[in-house]
Short mmCIF file of C-alpha atoms in Angstrom, two decimals:
data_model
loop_
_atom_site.label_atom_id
_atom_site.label_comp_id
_atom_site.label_asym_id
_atom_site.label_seq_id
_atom_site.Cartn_x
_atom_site.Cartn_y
_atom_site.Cartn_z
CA UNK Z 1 21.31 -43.15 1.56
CA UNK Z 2 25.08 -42.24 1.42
CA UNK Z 3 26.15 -45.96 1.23
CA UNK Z 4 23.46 -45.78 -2.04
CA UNK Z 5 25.09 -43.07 -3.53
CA UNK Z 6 28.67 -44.08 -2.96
CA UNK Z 7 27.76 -47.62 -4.40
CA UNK Z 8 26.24 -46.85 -7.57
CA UNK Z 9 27.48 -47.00 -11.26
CA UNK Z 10 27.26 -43.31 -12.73
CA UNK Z 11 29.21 -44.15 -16.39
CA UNK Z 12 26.61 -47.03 -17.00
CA UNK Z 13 23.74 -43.91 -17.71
CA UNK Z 14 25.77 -41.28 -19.01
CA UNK Z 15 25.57 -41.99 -22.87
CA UNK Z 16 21.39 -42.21 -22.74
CA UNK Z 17 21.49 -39.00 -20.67
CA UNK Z 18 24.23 -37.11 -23.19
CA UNK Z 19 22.32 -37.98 -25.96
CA UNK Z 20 18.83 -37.05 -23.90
CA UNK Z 21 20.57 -33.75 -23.65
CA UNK Z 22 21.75 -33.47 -27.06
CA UNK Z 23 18.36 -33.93 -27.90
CA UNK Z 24 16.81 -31.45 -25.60
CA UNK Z 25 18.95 -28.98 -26.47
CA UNK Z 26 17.45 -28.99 -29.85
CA UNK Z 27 14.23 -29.02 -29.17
CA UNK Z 28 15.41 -26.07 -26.61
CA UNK Z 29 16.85 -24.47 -30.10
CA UNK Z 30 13.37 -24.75 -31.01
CA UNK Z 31 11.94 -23.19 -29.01
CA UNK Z 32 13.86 -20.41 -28.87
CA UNK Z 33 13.42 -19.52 -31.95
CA UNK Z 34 9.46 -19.88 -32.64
CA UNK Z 35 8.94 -18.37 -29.15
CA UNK Z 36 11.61 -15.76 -28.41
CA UNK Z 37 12.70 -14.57 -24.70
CA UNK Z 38 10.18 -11.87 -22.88
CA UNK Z 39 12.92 -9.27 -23.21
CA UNK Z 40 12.62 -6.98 -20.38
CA UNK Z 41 13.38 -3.11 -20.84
CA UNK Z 42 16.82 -3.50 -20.07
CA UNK Z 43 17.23 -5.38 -23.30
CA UNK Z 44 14.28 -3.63 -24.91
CA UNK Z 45 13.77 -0.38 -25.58
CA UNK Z 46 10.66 0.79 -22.53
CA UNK Z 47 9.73 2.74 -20.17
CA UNK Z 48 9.16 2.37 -16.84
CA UNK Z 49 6.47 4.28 -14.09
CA UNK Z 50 6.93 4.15 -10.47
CA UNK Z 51 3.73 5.99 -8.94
CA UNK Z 52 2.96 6.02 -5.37
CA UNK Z 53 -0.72 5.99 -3.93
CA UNK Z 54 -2.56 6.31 -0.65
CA UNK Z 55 -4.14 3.07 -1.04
CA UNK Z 56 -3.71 -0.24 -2.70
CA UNK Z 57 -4.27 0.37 -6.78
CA UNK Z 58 -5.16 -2.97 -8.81
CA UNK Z 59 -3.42 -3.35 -12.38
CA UNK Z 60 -6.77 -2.67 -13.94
CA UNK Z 61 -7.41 0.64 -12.30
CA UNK Z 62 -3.31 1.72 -13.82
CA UNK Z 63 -4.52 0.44 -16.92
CA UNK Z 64 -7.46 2.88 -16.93
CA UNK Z 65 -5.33 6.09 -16.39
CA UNK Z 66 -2.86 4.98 -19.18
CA UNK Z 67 -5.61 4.84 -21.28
CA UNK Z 68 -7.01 8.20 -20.11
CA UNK Z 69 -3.34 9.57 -20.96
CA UNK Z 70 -3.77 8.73 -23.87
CA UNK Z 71 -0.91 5.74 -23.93
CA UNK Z 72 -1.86 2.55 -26.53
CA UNK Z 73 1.13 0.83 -25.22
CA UNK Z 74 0.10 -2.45 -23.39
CA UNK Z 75 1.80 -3.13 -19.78
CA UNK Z 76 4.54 -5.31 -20.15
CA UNK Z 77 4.42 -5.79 -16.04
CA UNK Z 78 3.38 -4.65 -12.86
CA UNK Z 79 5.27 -5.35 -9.32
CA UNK Z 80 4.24 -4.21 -6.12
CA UNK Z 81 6.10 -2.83 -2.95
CA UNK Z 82 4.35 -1.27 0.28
CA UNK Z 83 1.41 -3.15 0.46
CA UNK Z 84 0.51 -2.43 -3.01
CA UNK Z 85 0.50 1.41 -2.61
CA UNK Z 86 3.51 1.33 -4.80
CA UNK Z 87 3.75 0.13 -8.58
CA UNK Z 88 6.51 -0.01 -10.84
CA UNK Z 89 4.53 -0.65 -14.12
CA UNK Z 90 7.17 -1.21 -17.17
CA UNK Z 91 5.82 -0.91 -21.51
CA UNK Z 92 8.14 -2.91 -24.22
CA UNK Z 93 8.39 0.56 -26.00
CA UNK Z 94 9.47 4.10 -25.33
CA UNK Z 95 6.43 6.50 -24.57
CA UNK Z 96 6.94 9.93 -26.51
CA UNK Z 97 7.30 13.43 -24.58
CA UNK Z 98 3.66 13.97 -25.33
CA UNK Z 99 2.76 11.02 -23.78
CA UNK Z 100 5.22 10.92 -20.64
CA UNK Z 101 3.81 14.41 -20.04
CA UNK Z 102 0.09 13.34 -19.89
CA UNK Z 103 0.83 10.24 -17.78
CA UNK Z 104 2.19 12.79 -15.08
CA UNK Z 105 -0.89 14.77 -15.37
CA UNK Z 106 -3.38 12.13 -14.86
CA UNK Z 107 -1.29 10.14 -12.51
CA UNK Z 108 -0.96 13.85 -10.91
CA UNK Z 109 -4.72 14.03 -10.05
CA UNK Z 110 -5.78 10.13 -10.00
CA UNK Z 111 -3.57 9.23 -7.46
CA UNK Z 112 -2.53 12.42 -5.61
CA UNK Z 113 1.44 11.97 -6.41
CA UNK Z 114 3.54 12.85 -9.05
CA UNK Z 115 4.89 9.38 -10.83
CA UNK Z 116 8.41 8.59 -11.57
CA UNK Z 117 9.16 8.01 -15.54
CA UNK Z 118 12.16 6.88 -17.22
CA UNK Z 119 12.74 5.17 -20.22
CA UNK Z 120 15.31 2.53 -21.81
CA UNK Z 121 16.53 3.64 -25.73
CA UNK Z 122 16.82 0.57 -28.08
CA UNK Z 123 20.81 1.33 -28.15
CA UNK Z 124 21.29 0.96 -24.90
CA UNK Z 125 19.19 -2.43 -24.40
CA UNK Z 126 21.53 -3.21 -27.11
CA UNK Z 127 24.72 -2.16 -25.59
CA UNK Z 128 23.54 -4.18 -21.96
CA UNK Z 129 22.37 -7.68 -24.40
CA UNK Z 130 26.14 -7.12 -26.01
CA UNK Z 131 27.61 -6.32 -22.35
CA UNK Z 132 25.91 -9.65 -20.96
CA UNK Z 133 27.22 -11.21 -23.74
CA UNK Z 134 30.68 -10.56 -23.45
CA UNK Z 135 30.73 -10.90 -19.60
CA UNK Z 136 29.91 -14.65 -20.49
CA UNK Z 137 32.22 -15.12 -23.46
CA UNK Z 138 35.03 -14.03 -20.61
CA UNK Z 139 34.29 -15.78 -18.29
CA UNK Z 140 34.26 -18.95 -20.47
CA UNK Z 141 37.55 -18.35 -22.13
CA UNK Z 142 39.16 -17.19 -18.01
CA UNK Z 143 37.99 -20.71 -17.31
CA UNK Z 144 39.16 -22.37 -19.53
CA UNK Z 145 42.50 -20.66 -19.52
CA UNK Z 146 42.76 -21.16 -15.80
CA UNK Z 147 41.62 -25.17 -15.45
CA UNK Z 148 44.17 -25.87 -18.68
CA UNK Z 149 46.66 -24.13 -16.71
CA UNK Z 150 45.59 -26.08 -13.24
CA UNK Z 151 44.65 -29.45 -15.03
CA UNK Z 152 45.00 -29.87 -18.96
CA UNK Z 153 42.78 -28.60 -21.53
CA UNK Z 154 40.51 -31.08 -22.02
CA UNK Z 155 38.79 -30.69 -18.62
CA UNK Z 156 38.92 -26.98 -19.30
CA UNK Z 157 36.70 -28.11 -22.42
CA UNK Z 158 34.13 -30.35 -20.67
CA UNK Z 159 33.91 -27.48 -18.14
CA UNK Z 160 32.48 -24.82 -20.20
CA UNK Z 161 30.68 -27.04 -21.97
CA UNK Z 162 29.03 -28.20 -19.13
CA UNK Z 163 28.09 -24.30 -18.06
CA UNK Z 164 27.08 -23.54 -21.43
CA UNK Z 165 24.39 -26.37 -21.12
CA UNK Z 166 23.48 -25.00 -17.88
CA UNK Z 167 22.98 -21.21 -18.90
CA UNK Z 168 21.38 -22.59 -22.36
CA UNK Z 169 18.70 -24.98 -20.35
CA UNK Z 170 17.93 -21.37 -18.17
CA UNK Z 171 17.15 -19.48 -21.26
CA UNK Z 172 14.88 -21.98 -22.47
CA UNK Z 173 12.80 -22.54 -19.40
CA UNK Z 174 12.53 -18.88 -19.01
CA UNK Z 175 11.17 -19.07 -22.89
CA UNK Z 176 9.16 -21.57 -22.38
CA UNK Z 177 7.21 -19.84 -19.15
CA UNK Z 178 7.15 -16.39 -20.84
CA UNK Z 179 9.39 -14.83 -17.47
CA UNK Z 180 10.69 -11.40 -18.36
CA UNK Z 181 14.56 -11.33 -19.05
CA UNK Z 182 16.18 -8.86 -16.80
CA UNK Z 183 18.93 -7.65 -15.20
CA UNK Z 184 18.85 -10.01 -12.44
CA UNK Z 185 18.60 -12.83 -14.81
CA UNK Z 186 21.92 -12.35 -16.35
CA UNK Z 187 23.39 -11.77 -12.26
CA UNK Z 188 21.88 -15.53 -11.91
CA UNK Z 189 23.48 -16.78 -15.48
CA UNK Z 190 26.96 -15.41 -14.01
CA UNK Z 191 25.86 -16.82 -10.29
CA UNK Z 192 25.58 -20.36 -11.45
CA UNK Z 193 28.41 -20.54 -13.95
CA UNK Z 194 30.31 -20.06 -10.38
CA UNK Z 195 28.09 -22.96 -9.26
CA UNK Z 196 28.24 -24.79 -11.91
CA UNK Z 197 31.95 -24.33 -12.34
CA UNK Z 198 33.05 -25.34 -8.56
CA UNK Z 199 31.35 -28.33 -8.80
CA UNK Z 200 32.70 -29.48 -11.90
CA UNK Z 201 36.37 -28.70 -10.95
CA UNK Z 202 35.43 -30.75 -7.89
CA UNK Z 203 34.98 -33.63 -9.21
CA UNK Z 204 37.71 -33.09 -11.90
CA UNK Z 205 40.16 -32.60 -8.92
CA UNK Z 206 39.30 -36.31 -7.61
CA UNK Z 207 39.82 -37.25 -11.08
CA UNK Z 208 43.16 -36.02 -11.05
CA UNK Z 209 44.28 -37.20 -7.80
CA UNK Z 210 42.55 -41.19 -8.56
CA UNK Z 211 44.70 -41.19 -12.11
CA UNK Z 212 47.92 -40.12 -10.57
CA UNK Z 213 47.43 -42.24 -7.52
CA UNK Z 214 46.78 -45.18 -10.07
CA UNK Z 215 49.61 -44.19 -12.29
CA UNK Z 216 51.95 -44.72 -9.79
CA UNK Z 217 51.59 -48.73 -10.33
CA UNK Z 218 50.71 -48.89 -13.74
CA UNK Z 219 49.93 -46.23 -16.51
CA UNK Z 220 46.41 -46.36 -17.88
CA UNK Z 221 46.37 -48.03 -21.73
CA UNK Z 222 42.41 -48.37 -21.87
CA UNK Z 223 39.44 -46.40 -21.81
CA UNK Z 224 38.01 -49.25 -18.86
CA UNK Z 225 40.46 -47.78 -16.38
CA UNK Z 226 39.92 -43.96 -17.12
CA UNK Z 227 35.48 -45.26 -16.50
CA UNK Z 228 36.37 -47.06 -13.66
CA UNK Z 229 38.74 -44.17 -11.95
CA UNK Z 230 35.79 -41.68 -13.04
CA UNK Z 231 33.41 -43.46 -11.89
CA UNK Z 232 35.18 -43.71 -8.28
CA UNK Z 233 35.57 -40.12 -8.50
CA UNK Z 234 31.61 -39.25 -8.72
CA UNK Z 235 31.14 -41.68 -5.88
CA UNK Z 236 33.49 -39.92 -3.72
CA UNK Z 237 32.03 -36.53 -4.38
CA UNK Z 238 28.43 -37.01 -5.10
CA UNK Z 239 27.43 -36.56 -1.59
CA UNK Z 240 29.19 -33.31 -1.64
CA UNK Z 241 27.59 -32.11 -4.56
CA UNK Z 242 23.66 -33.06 -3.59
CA UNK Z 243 24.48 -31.81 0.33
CA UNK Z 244 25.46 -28.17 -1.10
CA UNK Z 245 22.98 -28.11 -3.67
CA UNK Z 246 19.96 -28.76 -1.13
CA UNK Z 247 21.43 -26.30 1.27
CA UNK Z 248 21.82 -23.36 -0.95
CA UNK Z 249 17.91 -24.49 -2.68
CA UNK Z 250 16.41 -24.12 1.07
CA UNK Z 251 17.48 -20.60 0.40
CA UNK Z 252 17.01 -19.65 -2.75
CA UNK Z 253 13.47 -21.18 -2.16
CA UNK Z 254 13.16 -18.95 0.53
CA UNK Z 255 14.24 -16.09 -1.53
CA UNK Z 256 11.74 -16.88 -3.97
CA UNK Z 257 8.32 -16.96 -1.89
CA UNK Z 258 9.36 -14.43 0.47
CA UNK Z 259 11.14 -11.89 -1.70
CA UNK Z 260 10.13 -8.97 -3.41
CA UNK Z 261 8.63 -9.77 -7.05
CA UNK Z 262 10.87 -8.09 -8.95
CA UNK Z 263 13.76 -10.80 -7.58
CA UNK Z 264 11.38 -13.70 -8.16
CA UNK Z 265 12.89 -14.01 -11.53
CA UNK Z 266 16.64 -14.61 -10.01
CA UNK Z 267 15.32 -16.80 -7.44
CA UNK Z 268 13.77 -19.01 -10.23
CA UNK Z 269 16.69 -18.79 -12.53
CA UNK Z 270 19.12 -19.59 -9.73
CA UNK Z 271 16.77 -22.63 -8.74
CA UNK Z 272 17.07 -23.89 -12.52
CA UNK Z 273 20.43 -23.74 -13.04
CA UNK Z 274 21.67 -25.28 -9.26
CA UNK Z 275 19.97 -28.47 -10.48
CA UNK Z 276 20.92 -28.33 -14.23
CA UNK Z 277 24.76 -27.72 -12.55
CA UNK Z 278 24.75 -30.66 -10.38
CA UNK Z 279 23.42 -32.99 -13.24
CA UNK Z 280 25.79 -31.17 -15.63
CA UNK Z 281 29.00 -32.04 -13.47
CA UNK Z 282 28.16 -35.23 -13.38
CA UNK Z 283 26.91 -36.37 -16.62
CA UNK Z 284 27.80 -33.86 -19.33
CA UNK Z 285 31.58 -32.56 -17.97
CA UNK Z 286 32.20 -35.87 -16.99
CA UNK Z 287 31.31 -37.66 -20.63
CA UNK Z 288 32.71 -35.21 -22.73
CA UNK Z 289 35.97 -35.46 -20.68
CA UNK Z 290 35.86 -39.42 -21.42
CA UNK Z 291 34.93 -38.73 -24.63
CA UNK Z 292 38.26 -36.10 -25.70
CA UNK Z 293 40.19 -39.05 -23.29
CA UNK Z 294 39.06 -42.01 -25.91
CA UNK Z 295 39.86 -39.74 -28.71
CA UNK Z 296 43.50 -39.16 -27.52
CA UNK Z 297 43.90 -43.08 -26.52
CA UNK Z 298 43.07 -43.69 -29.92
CA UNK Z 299 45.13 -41.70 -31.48
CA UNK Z 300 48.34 -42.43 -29.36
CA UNK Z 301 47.15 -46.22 -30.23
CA UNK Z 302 46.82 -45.23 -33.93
CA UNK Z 303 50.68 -43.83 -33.68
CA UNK Z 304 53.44 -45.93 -35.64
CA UNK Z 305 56.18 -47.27 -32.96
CA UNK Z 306 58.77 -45.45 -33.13
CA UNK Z 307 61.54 -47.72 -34.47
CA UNK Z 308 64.36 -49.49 -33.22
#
């Protein structure tokens, strides 16, 4: 399987698949915009119930006392802990004081124990969207500011580009299967642009060292040279790549069916973008890189000679 992978021709496929992309990612615009995200109430304003019982409640039987309290709001989710004698249940929408203090009353003598209310204002599921937002933004422009410092700009480019596709292809697939938008979904946006990131610059690093290694003979005057030493590079890595990506989805699978529901969410997201990065490194990164190389050949080719 290694001698496969180390033998194959990954610039041949890269144009369908960039333009495949391209195309999915407007379709993913699409859908983003007739469907939304299922904005959790950390980026909604809600309110959120923790009540403990003696025995294992069912959604149904919560949905009963709500309505007994007198609450119209409909339950955005319910996770369970303890066997199911604990449930956080969590409404897109903040209950009034009248309403939070008739909850405790009928939770109060339903279920023997006092629940545990708080609620998210619209400003500050604001201020934590405009938070996540930034924290990305950063991180894109420290990136890019370090790998032009380490390498040159345009892989700095490619780079973000490439982790922008990744975090964008996340958002829609959480759109798509209606999973609430949380917290722990912007801690797995952040979590694979470090993924995605390392195993971009690793294959930009071979890059590097194949054009000045080549340089040393000749210096490279057509775009068949910079494919070919690219091409080389993905070879030499792409065992790398798939061996850390399988050994870090054994765990985040594991994460997923054995942790706690309210970190299913991450586990998925994490799962998404692990694969998106790999393919991203490899056939976004990689293109647009060849792509800002061609334009620059061009141009230097397009440049009078300076005369004699």
């Amino acid at each position: 399987m290694n001698f496969k992978l180390t033998e194959l021709n990954y610039i041949k496929p890269m144009r369908t698949l960039f333009l495949i992309s391209c195309a999915f990612v407007i379709i993913g615009l699409g859908i983003l915009f007739f469907r939304g995200l299922n904005l959790g109430i950390d980026f909604a304003s809600g309110t959120r119930v923790e009540v403990q019982t003696e025995s294992q409640v069912s959604q149904d039987e919560l949905a009963a006392a709500f309505t007994e309290a007198g609450v119209d709001e409909d339950i955005s989710s319910v996770q369970y802990a303890q066997g199911g004698t604990l449930a956080n249940v969590t409404f897109v929408g903040q209950l009034t004081q009248e309403e939070v203090a008739s909850v405790k009353t009928v939770f109060t003598e339903t279920f023997g124990n006092d629940p545990n209310i708080s609620t998210v204002s619209a400003e500050v599921g604001r201020d934590i969207a405009r938070n996540a937002i930034y924290a990305v933004a950063l991180a894109s422009l420290g990136i890019i500011l370090y790998i032009t410092f380490r390498f040159e700009f345009s892989y700095g480019v490619a780079t973000v580009v490439a982790m922008l596709h990744d975090a964008f292809f996340m958002l829609v697939a959480f759109s798509i299967f209606g999973i609430e938008v949380n917290l722990y979904f912007v801690a797995a946006i952040l979590t694979i642009i470090g993924y995605s990131v390392n195993d971009t610059i690793v294959t930009f690093d071979r890059v590097r060292e194949n054009i000045q290694a080549y340089e040393k003979e000749r210096k490279i005057k057509t775009m068949d040279e910079y494919r070919t030493l690219v091409n080389k590079a993905i070879q030499e890595t792409i065992v790398r790549s798939i061996n850390t990506v399988i050994t870090v989805i054994f765990t985040v699978v594991a994460l997923y069916v054995f942790g706690a529901e309210s970190i299913q969410s991450f586990a998925l997201a994490l799962l998404i973008g692990l694969v998106m990065g790999m393919y991203s490194s490899i056939f976004i990164a990689s293109y647009l890189w060849l792509l800002i190389k061609g334009m620059s050949l061009n141009k230097k080719k397009a440049e009078p000679a300076p005369e004699a």
